[in-house]
Short mmCIF file of C-alpha atoms and ligand atoms in Angstrom, two decimals:
data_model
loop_
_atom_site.label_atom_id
_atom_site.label_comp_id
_atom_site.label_asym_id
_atom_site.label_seq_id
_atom_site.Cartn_x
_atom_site.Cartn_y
_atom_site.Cartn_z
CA UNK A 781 0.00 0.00 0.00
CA UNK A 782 1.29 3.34 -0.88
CA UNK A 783 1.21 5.35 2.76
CA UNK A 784 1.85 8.41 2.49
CA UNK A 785 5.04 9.62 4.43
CA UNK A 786 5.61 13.45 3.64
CA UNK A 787 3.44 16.15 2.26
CA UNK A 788 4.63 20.06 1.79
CA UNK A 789 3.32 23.11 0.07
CA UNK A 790 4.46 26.24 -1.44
CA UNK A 791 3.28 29.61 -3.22
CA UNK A 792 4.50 29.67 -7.06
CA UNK A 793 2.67 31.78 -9.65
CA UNK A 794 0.44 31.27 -12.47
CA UNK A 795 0.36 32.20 -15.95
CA UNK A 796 -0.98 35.64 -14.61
CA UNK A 797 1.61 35.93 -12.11
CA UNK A 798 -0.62 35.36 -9.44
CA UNK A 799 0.25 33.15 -6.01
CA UNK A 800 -1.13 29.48 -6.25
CA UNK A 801 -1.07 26.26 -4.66
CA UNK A 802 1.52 23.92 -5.20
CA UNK A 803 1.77 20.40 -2.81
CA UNK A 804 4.33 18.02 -2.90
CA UNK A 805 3.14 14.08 -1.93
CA UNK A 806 5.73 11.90 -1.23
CA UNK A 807 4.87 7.93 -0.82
CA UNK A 808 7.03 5.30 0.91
CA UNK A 809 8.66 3.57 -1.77
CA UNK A 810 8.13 6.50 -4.47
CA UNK A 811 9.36 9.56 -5.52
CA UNK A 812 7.82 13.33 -4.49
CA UNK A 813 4.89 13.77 -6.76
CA UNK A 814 3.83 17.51 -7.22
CA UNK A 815 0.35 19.09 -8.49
CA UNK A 816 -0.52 22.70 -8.82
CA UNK A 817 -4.07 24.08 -8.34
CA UNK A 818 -5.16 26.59 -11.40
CA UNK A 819 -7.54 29.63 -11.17
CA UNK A 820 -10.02 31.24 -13.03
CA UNK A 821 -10.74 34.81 -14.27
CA UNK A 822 -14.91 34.34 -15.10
CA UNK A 823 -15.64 32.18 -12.29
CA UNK A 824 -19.17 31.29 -11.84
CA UNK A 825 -20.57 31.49 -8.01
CA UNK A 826 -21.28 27.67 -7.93
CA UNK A 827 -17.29 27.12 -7.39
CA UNK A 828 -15.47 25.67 -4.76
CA UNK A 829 -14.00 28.58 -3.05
CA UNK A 830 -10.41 29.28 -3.39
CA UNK A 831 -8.31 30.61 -0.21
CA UNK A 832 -7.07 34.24 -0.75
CA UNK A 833 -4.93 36.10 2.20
CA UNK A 834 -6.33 39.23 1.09
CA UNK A 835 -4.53 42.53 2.99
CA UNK A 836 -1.87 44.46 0.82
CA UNK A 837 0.48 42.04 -0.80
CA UNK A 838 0.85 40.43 -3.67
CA UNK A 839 -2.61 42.91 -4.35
CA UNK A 840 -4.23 40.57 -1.35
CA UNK A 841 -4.05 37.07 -3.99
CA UNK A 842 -1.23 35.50 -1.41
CA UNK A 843 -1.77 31.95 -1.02
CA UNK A 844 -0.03 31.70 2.60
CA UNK A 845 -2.78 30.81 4.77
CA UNK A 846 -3.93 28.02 2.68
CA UNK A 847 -0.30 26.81 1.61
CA UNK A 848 -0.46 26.69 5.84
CA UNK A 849 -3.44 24.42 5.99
CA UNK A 850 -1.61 21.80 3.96
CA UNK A 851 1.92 22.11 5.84
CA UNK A 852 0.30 21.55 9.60
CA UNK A 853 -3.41 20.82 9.51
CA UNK A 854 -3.87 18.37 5.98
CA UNK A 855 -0.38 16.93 6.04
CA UNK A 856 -1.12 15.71 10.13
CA UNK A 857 -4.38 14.52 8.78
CA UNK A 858 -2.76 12.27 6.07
CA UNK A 859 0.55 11.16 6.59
CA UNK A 860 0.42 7.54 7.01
CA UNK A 861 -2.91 6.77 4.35
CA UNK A 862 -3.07 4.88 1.93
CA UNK A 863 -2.99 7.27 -1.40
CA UNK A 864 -4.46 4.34 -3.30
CA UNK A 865 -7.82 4.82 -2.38
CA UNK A 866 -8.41 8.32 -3.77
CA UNK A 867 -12.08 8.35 -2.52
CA UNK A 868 -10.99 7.98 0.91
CA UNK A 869 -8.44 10.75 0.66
CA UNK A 870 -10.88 13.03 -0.97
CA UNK A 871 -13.70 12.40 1.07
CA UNK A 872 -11.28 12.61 4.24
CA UNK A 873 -10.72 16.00 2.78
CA UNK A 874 -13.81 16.95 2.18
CA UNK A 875 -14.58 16.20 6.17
CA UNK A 876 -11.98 17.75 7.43
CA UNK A 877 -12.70 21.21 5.79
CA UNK A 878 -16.05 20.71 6.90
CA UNK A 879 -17.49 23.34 4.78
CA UNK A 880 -20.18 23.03 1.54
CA UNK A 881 -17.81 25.04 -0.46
CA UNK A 882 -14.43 24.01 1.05
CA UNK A 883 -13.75 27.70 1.87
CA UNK A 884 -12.05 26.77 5.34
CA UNK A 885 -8.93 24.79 4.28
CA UNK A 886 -9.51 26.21 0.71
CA UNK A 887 -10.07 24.46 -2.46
CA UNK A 888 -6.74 25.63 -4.17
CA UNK A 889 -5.16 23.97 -1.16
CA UNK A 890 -7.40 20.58 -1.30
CA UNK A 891 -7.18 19.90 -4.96
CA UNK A 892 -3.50 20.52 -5.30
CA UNK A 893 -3.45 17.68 -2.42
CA UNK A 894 -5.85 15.23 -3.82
CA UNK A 895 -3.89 14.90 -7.20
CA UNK A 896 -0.65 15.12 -5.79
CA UNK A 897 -1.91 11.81 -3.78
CA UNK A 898 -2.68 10.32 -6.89
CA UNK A 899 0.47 11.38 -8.99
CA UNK A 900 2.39 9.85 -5.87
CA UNK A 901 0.17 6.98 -5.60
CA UNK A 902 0.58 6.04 -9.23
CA UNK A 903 4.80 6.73 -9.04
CA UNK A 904 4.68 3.68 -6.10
CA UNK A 905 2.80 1.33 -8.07
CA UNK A 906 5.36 2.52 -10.58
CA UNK A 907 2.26 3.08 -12.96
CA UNK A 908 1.97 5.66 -15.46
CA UNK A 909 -0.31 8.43 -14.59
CA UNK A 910 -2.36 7.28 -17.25
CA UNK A 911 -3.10 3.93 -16.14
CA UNK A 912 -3.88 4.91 -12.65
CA UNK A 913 -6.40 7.32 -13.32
CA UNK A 914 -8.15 4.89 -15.92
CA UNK A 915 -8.38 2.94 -12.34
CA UNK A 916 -9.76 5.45 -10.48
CA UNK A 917 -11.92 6.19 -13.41
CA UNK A 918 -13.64 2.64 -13.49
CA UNK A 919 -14.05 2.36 -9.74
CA UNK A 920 -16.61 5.11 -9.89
CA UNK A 921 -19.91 3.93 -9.77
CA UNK A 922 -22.60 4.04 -12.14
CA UNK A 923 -25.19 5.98 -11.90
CA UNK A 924 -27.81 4.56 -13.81
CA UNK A 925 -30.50 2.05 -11.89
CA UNK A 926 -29.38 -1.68 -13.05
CA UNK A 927 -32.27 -2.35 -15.21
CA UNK A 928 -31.00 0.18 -17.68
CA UNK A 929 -29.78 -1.70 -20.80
CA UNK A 930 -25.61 -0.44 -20.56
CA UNK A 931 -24.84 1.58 -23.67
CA UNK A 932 -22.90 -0.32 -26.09
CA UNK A 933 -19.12 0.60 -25.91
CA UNK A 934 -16.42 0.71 -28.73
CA UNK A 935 -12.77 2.14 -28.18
CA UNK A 936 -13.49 5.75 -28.91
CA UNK A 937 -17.27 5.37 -26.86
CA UNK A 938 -16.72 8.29 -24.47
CA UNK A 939 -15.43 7.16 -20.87
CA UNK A 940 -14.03 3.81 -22.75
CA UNK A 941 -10.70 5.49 -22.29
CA UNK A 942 -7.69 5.92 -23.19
CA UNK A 943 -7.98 7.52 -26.12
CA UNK A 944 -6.76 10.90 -27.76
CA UNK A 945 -9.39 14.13 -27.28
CA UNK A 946 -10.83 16.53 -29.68
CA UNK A 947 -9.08 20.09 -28.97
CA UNK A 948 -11.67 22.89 -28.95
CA UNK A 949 -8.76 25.62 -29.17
CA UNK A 950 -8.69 28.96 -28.72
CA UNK A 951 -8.59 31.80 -31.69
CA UNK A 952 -9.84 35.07 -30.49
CA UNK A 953 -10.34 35.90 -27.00
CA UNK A 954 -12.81 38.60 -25.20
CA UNK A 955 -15.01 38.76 -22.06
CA UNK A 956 -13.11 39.23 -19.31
CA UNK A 957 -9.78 37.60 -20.79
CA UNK A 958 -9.27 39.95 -22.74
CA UNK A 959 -9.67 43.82 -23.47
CA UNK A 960 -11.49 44.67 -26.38
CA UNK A 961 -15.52 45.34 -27.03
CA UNK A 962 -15.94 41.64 -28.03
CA UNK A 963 -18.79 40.11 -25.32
CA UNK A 964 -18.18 36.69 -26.32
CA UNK A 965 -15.08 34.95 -24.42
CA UNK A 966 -13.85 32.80 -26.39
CA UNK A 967 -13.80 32.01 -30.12
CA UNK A 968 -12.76 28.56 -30.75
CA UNK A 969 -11.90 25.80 -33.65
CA UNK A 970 -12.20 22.29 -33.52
CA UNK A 971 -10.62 20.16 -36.06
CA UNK A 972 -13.54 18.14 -36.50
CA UNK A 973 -11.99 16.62 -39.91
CA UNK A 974 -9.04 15.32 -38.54
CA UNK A 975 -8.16 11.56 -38.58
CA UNK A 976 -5.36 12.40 -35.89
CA UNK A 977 -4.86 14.39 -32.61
CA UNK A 978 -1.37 15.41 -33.64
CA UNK A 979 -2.86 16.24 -37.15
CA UNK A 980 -5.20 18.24 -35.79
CA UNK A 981 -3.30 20.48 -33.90
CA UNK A 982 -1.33 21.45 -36.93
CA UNK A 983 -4.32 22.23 -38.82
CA UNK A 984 -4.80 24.64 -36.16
CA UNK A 985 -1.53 26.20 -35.69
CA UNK A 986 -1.46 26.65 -38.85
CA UNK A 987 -4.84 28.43 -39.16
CA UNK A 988 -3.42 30.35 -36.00
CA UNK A 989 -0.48 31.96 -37.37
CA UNK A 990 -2.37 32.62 -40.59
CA UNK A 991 -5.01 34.34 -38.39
CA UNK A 992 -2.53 36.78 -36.75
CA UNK A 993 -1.14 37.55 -40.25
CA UNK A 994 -5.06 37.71 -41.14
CA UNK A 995 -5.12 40.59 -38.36
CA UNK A 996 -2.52 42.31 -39.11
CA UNK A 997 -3.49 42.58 -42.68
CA UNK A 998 -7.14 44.71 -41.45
CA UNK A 999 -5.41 46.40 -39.57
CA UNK A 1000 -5.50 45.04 -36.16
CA UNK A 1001 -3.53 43.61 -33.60
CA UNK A 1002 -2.13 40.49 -34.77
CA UNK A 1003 0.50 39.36 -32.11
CA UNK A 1004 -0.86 40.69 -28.73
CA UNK A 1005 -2.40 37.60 -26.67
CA UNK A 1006 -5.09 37.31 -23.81
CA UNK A 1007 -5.06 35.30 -21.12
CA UNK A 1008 -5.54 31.87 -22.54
CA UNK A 1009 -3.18 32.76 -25.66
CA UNK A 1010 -6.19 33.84 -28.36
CA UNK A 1011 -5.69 36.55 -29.96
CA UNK A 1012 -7.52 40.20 -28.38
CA UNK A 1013 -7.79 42.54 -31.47
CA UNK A 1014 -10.16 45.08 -30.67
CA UNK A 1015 -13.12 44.22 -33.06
CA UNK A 1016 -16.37 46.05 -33.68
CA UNK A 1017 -18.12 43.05 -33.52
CA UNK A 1018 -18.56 39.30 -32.72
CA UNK A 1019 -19.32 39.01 -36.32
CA UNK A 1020 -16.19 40.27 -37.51
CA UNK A 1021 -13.93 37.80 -35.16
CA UNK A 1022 -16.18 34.91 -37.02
CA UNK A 1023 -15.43 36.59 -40.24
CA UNK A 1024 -11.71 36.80 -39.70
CA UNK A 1025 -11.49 32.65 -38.68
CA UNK A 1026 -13.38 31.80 -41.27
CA UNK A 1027 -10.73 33.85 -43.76
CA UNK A 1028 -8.08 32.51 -41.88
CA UNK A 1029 -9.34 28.70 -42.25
CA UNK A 1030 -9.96 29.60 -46.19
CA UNK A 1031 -6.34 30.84 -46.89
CA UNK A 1032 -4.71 28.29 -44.74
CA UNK A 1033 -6.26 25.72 -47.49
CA UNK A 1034 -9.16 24.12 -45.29
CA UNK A 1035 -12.59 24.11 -45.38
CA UNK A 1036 -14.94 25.70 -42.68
CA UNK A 1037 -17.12 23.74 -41.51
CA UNK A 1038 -15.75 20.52 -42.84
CA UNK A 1039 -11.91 20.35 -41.73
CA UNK A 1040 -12.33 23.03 -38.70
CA UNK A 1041 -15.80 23.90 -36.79
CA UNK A 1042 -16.44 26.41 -34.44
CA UNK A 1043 -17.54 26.43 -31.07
CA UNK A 1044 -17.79 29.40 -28.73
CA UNK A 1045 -17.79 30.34 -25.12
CA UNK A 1046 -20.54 33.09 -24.78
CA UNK A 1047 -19.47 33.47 -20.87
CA UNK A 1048 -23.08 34.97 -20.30
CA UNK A 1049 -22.84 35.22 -16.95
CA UNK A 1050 -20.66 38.12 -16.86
CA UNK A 1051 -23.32 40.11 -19.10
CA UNK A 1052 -26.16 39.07 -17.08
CA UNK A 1053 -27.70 41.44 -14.88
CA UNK A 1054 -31.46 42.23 -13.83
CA UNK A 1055 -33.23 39.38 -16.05
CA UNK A 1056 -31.47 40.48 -19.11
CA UNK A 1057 -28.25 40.04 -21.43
CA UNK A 1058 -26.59 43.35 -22.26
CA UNK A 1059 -24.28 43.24 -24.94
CA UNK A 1060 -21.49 45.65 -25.44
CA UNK A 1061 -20.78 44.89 -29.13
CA UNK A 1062 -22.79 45.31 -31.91
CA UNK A 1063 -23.80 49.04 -31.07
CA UNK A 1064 -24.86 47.96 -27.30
CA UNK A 1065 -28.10 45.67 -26.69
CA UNK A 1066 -30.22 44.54 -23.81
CA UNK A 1067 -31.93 41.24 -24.52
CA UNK A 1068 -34.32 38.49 -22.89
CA UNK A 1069 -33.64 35.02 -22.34
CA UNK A 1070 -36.07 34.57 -25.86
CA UNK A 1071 -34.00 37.00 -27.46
CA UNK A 1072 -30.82 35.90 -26.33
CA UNK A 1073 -31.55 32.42 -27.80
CA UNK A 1074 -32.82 33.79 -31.16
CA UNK A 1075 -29.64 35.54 -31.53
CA UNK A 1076 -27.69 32.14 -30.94
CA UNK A 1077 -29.76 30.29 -33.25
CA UNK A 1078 -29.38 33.24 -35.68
CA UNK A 1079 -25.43 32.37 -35.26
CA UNK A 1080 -25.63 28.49 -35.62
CA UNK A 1081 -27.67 29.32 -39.16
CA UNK A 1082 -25.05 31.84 -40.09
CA UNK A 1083 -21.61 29.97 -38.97
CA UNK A 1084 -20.48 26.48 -38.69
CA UNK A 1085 -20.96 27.01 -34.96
CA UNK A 1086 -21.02 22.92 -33.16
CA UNK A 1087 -20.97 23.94 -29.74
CA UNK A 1088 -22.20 27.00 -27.59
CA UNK A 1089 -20.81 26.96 -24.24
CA UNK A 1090 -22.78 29.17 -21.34
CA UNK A 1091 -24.90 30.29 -23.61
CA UNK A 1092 -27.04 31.73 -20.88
CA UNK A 1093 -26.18 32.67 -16.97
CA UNK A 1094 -25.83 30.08 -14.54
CA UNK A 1095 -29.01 30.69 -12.80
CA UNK A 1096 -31.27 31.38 -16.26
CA UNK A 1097 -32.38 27.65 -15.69
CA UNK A 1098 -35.79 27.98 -17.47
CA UNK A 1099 -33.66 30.12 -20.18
CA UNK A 1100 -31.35 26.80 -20.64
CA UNK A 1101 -34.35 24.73 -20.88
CA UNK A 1102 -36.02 26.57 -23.73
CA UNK A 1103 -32.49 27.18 -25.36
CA UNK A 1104 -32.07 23.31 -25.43
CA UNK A 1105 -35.15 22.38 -26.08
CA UNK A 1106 -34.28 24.78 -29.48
CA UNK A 1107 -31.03 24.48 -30.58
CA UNK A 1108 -30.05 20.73 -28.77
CA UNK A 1109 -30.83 18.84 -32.02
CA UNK A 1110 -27.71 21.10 -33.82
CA UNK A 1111 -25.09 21.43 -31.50
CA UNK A 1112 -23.35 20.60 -28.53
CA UNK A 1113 -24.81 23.00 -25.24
CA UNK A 1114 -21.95 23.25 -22.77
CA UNK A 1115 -22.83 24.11 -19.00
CA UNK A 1116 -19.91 25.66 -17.47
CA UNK A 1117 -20.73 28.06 -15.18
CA UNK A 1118 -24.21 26.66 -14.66
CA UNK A 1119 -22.98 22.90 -13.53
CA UNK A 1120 -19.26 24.21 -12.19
CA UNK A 1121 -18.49 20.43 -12.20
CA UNK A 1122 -20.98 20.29 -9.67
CA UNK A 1123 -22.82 16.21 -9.21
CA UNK A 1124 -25.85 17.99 -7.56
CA UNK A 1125 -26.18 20.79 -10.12
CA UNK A 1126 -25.45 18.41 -13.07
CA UNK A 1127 -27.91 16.26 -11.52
CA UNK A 1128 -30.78 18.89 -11.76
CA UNK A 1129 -29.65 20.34 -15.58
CA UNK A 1130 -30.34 16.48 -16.62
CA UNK A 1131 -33.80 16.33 -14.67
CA UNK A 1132 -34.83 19.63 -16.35
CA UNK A 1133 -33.62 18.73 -19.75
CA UNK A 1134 -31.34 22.17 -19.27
CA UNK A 1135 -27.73 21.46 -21.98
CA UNK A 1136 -26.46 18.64 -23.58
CA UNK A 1137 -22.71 18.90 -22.27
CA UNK A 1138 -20.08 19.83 -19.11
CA UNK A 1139 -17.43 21.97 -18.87
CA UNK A 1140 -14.96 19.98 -16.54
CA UNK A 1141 -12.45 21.83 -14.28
CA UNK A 1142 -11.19 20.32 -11.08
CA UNK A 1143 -10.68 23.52 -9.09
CA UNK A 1144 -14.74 24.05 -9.87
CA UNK A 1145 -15.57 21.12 -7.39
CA UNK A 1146 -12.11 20.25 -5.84
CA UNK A 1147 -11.01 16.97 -5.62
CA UNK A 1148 -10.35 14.21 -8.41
CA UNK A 1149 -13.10 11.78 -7.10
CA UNK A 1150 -15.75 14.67 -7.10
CA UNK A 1151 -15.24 15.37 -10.83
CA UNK A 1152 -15.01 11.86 -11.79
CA UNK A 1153 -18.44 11.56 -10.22
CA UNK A 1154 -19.31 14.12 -12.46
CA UNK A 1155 -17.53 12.86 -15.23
CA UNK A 1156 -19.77 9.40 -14.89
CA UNK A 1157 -23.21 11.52 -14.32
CA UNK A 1158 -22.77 13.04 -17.52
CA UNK A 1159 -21.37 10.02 -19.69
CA UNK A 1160 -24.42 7.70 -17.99
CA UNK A 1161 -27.01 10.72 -19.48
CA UNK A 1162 -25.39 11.28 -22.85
CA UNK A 1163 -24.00 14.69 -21.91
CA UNK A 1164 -20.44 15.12 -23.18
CA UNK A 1165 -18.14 15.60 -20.49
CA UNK A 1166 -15.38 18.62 -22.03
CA UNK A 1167 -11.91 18.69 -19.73
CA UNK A 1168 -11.00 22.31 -19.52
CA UNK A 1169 -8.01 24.26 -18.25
CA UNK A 1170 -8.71 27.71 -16.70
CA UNK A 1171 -7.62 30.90 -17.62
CA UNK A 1172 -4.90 30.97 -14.83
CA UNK A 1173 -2.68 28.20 -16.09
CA UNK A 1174 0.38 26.54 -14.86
CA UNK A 1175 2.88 23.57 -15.99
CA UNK A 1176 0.64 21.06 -14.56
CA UNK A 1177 -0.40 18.34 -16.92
CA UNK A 1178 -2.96 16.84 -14.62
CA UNK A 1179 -6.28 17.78 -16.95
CA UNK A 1180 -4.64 16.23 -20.35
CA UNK A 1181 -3.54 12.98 -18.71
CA UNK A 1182 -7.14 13.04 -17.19
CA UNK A 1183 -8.69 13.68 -20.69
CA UNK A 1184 -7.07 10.84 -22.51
CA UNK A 1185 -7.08 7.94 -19.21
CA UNK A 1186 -11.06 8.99 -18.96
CA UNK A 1187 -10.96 8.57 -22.82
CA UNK A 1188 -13.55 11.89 -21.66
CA UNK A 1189 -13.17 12.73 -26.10
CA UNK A 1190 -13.14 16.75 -25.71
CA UNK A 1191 -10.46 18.78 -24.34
CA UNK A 1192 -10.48 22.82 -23.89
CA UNK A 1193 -6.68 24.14 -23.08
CA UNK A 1194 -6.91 27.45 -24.63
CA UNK A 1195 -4.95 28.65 -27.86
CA UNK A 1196 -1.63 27.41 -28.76
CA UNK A 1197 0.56 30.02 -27.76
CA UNK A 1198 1.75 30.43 -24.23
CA UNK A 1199 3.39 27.50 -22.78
CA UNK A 1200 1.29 27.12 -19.65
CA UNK A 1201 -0.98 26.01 -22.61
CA UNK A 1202 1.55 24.23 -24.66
CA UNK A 1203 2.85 22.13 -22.02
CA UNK A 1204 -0.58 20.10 -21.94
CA UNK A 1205 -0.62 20.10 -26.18
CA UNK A 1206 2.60 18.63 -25.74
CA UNK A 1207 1.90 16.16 -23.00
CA UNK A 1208 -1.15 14.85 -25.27
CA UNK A 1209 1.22 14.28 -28.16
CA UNK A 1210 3.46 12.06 -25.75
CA UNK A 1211 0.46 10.13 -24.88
CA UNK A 1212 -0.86 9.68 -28.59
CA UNK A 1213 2.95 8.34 -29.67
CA UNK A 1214 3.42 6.31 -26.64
CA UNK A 1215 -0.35 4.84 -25.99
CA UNK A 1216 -0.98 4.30 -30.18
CA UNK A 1217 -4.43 5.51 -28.65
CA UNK A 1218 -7.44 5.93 -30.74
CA UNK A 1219 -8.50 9.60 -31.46
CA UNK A 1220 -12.43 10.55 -30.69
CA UNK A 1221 -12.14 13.45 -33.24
CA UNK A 1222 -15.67 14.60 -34.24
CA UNK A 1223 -17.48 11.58 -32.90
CA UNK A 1224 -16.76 13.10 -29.43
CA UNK A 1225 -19.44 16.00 -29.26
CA UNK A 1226 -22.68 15.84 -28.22
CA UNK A 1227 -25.31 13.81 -30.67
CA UNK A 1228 -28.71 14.18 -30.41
CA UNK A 1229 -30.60 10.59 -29.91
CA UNK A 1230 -32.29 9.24 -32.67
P1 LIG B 711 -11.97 30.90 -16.59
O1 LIG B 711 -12.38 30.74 -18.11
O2 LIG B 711 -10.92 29.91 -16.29
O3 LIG B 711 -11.52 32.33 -16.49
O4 LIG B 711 -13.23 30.65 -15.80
C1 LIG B 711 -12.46 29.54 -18.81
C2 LIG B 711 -13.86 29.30 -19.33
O5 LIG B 711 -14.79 30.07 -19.07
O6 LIG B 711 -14.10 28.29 -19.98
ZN1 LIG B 712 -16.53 28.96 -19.98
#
């Protein structure tokens, strides 16, 4: 049994230079094993709450006090378990913060543990990352009542794992990660025609350096890069940042639609306010939830859009259940903000009929058996289960190792520039040489039954 014998913490920075979490797990008979908590810029309120010192320094994001939790309180807690059995450590976690949210020991301090465990848990074993969390991954338990007939499974079935993700990736950034009028966050290709992960990310790097020369060319910014490595020209519209991919697929020598699809994080949340969507581009708007969802559809008729992600706020429920109950046959509905990896709000999007999809991000709930539960809600109910990185990024590799053991089929790192991004790109081409893994490519996004 790996038992755990030392665990330490310590502040390092994030792809914003701001403080995080970083623990160190050491098993007997392994080496120190190291995971590092990420943060978000457009976080929705349903998150596990991260541990801020707050007062003057560092601008009050210091990550002392809960870098303190893990040296005295968590590491006295947990040296001598077993790091095996994740769902012990991560329920013991869970206890011992004692909180809904995990605001007392903070959830930047309890993730960082609970995957450290595992990393050091799999280095004992002297398994690869991969096929430990594939373990972890099977031990969770279904969901579904046993009379339901169990869907039939091929290699690339989602949750068959391992196999090689589809990369929704990052072209032109706005919202809140970045600064221009755009009120969309994120503007994203997948290489949907792609009978490779590796080729598929070169379709896109090339279409990305073609899209800053694209820029450039109207005039804009072509080299200047937000937060998760898109692009942030300052565009009049979110029309014109469609326009501008779409030339940039076209001169790269692809075909919209058919070699590279779009998807796009609306972010809505952030423009919610009052009952009503108000919209900064596009000459300044204030919309309904009906009128918010005509606009999307008007989009998806327009664009070869495949999936909308936050669409609408995360507490517009009846909005999300009219917006699916419209546009669900078409494309992939991604609940990021509104689930926030949540097994409880998940629980009650699937019992309204409110998206089709999840937005996956380990610092939203907090521990690695918490968002596999999630994982296996939304496989057991159809919804596809997207692994995302946040907008505060590190080296950790934790969320593409995840993606490809889980054999989860979609991936969201950002753009492919910046090497807190790269570094996860990179680690998913290791896995595709070394594993000879099938890739889910298109087959990986939501599809409407029947
Ligand atoms: P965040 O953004 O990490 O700033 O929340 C990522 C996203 O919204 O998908
Ligand atoms: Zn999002």
């Amino acid at each position: 049994m790996p038992r755990i014998t030392h665990m330490t913490a310590r502040e390092v920075f994030d792809s914003r230079g701001r403080p995080t979490v970083e623990v160190v797990v050491t098993c007997a008979g392994g080496r120190p094993c190291r995971a590092i908590t990420p943060a978000g810029a457009s976080t929705g309120a349903a998150e596990a709450a991260e541990l801020r010192d707050g007062g003057n320094r560092l601008g009050g994001w210091g990550v002392r006090r809960a870098v303190e939790n893990v040296r005295t309180e968590i590491a006295n807690a947990f040296v001598g378990c077993d790091a095996a059995d994740q769902a012990l450590i991560d329920q013991r976690l869970i206890d011992l913060d004692g909180t809904p949210n995990k605001s007392r020991l903070g959830a930047n301090a309890i993730l960082a543990v609970s995957l450290a465990s595992a990393y050091a848990a799999a280095s004992t074993f002297g398994r690869s990352p991969i096929e430990h969390f594939q373990r972890l991954w099977k031990k969770i338990p279904s969901t579904l009542s046993s009379e339901a007939p169990a869907a039939p499974a091929s290699a690339t079935s989602i949750g068959a794992g391992p196999s090689l993700p589809l990369p929704m990736v990052n072209m032109i950034s706005g919202g809140k990660h970045a600064g221009g009028q755009l009120d969309f966050q994120d503007f994203l290709l997948m290489p949907v025609g792609a009978t490779s992960f590796s080729q598929g990310l070169e379709w896109i790097i090339t279409v990305y350096q073609t899209l800053g020369r694209v820029l450039n060319a109207s005039g804009y910014e072509g080299t200047l890069v937000g937060d998760e490595g898109g692009y942030g020209p300052r565009l009049q519209s979110n029309q014109e940042a469609l326009d501008l991919i779409i030339e940039a697929i076209q001169r790269a020598g692809y075909r919209p639609g058919d070699d590279l699809a779009f998807a796009i994080d609306v972010a809505s949340t952030h423009f919610y306010r009052d009952g009503f969507y108000h919209l900064a581009a596009d000459g300044g708007r204030r919309l309904s939830s009906q009128e918010m969802i005509a606009s999307l559809v008007d989009w998806v008729d327009h664009y070869p859009i495949l999936s909308i992600e936050d669409g609408l706020a995360e507490e517009d429920w009846e909005g999300w259940q009219a917006l699916t109950s419209t546009l669900a046959e078409r494309v992939q509905l991604i609940g990021d903000d509104l689930f926030a990896t949540n097994v409880n709000r998940l629980q009650r999007g699937i019992d309204l009929g409110a998206g089709n999809s999840v937005l996956i991000k380990l610092n939203q709930i907090g521990t690695l058996t918490e968002t596999l539960q999630t994982m296996r809600l939304a496989v057991d109910h159809g919804y596809a289960p997207v692994i995302s990185a946040r907008s505060g990024e590190t080296e950790d590799v934790t969320i593409a190792d995840l993606a490809v053991a889980t054999g989860a089929g979609q991936i969201k790192i950002g753009s492919v520039a910046r090497s807190e991004r790269l570094v996860k790109y990179n680690q998913l081409l290791r896995w595709e040489e070394e594993l000879n893994a099938p890739y889910v490519g298109s087959a990986a996004l939501y599809e409407a039954q029947g």
